[in-house]
PDB file of C-alpha atoms in Angstrom:
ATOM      1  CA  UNK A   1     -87.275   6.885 -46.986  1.00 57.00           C
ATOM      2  CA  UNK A   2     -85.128   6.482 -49.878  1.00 74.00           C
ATOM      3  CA  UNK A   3     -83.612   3.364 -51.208  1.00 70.00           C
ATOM      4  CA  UNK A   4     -80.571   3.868 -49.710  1.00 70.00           C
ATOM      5  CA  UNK A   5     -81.550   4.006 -46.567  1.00 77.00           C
ATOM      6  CA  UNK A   6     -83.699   0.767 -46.846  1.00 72.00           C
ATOM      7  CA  UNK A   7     -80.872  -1.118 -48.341  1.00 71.00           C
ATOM      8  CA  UNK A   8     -78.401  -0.141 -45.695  1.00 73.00           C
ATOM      9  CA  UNK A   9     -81.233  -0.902 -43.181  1.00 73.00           C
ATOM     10  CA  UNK A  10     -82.136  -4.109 -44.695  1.00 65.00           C
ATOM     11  CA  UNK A  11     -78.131  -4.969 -45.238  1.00 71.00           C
ATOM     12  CA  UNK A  12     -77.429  -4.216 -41.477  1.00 72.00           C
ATOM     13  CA  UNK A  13     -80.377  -6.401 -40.349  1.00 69.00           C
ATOM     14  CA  UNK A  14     -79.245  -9.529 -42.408  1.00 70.00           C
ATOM     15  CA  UNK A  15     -75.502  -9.014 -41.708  1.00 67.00           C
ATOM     16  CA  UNK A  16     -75.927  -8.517 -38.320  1.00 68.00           C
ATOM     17  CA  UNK A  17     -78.695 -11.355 -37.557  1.00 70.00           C
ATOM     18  CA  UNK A  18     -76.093 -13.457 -39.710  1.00 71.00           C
ATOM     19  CA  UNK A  19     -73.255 -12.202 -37.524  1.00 67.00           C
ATOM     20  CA  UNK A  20     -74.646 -12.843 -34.537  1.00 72.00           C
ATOM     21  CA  UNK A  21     -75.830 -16.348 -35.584  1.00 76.00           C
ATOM     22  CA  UNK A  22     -72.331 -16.540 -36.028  1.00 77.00           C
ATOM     23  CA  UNK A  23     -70.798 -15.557 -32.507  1.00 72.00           C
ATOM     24  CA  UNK A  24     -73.525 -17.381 -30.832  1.00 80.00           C
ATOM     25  CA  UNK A  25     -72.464 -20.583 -32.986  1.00 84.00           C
ATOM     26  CA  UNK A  26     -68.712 -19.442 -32.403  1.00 85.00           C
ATOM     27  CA  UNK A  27     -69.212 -19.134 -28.713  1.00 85.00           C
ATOM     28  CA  UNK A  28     -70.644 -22.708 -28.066  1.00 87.00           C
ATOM     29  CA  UNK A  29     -68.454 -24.544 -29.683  1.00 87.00           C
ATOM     30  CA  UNK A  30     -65.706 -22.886 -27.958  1.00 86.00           C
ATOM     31  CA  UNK A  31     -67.334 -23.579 -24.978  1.00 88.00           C
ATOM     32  CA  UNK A  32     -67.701 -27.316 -25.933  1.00 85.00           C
ATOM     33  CA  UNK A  33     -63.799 -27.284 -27.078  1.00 84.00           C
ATOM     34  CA  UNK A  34     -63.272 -26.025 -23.071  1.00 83.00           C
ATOM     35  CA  UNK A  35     -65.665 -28.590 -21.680  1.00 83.00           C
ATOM     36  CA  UNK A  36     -63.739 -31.480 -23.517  1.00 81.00           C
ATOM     37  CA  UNK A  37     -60.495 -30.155 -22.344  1.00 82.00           C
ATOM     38  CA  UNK A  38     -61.656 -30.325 -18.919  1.00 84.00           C
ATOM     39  CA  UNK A  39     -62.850 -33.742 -19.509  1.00 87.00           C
ATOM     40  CA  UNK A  40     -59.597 -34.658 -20.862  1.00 87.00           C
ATOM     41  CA  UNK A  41     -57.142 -33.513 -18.244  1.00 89.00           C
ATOM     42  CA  UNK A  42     -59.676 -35.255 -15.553  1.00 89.00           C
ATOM     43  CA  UNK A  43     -59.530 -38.800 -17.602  1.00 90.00           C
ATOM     44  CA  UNK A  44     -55.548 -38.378 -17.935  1.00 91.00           C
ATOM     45  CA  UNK A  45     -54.884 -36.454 -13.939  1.00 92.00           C
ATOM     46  CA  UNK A  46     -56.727 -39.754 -13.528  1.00 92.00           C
ATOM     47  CA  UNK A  47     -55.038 -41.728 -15.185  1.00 94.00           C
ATOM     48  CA  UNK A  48     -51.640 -40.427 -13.955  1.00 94.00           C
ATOM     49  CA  UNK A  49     -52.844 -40.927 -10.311  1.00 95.00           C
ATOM     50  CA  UNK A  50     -53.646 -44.746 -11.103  1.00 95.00           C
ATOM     51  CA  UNK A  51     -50.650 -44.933 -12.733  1.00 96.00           C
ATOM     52  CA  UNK A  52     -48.427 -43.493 -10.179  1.00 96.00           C
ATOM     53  CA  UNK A  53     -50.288 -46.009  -7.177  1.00 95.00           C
ATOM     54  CA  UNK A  54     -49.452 -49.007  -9.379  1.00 96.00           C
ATOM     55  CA  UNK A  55     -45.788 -47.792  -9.789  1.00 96.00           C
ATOM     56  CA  UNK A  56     -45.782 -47.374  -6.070  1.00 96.00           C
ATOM     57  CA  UNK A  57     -46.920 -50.760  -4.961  1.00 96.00           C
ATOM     58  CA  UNK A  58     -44.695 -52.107  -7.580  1.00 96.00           C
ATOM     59  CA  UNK A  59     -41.314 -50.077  -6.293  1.00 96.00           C
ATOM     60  CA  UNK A  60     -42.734 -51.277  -2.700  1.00 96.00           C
ATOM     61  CA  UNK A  61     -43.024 -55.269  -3.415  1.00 96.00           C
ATOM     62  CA  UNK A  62     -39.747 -54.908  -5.456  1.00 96.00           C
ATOM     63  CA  UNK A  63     -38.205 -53.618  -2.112  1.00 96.00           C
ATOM     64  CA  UNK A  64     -39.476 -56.330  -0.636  1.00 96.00           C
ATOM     65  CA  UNK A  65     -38.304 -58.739  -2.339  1.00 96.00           C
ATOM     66  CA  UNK A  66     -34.480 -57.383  -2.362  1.00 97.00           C
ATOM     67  CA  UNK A  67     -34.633 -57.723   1.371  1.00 96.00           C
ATOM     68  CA  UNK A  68     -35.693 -60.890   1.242  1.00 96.00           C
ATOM     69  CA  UNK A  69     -33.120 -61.667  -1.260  1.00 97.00           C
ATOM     70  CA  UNK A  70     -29.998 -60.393   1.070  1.00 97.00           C
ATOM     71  CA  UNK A  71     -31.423 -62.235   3.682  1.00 97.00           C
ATOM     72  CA  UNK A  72     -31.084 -65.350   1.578  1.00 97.00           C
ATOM     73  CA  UNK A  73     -28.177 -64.585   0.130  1.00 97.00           C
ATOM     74  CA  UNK A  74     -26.265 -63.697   3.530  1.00 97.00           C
ATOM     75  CA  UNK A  75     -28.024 -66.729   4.772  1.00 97.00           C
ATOM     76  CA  UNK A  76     -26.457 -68.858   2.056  1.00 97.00           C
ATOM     77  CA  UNK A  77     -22.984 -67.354   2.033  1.00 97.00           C
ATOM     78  CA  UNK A  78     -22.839 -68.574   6.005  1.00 97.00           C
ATOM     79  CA  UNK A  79     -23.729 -72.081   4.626  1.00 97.00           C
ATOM     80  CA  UNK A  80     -21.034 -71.939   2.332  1.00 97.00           C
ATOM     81  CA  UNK A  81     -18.566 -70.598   4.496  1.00 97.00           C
ATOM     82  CA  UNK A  82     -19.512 -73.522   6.707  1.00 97.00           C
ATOM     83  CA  UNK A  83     -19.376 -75.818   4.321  1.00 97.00           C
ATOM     84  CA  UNK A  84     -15.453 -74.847   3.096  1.00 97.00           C
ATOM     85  CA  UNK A  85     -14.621 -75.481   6.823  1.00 97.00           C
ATOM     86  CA  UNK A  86     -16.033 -78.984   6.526  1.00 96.00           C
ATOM     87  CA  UNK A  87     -14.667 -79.600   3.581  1.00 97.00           C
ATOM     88  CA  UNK A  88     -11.230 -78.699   4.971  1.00 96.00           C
ATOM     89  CA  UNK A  89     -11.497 -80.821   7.998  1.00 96.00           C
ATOM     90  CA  UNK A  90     -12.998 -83.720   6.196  1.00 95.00           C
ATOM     91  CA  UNK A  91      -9.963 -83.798   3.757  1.00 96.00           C
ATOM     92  CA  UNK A  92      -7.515 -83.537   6.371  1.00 94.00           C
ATOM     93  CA  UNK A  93      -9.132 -86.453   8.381  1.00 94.00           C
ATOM     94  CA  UNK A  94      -9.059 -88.289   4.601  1.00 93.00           C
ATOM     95  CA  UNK A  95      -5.376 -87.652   4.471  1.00 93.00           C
ATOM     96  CA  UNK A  96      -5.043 -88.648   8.155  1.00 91.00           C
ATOM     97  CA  UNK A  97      -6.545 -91.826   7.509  1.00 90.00           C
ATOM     98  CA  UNK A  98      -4.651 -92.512   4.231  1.00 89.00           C
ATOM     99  CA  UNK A  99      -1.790 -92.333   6.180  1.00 88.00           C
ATOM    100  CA  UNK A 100      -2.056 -94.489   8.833  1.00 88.00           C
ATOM    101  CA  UNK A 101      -3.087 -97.108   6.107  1.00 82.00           C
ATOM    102  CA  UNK A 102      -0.039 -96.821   4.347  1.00 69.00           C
TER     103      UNK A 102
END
């Protein structure tokens, strides 16, 4: 063989050993980059779905609590409508009774 040939040969064998050190290397850390993006999106689907179950519970109780507040409220707007009429008869009894003092 001439020196050519053994150059190219050996050039080929060390290029090509070095190249396919380099896919192989190339390769698992793109596989690694994949893995962690599947870890990722688990940890934040996760985290949405916890997320979205607190935000429900807390739309639910604040429901909740509105009912219970027009209940309250209607309640207390019939004790104030109550009250006027009171009010109104226990002023005209006062001025009743002021008169017949006089």
């Amino acid at each position: 063989m001439d020196h050519v040939t053994i150059i190219s040969s050996l050039t080929s064998a060390i290029f090509g050993g070095a190249l396919w050190g380099y896919l192989g290397k190339r390769l698992k850390s793109e596989e690694k980059i994949k893995k962690l993006d599947y870890q990722t999106e688990a940890i934040l689907r996760d985290n949405l779905i916890e997320r979205v179950g607190k935000l429900e519970s807390l739309l639910t109780e604040s429901s909740e609590e509105k009912n219970a507040m027009r209940i309250q409220i209607s309640e207390l707007t019939i004790q104030v409508a109550e009250l006027k009429v009171e009010i109104k008869f226990l002023r005209e009894e006062n001025q009743k009774l002021r008169e017949c003092k006089d």
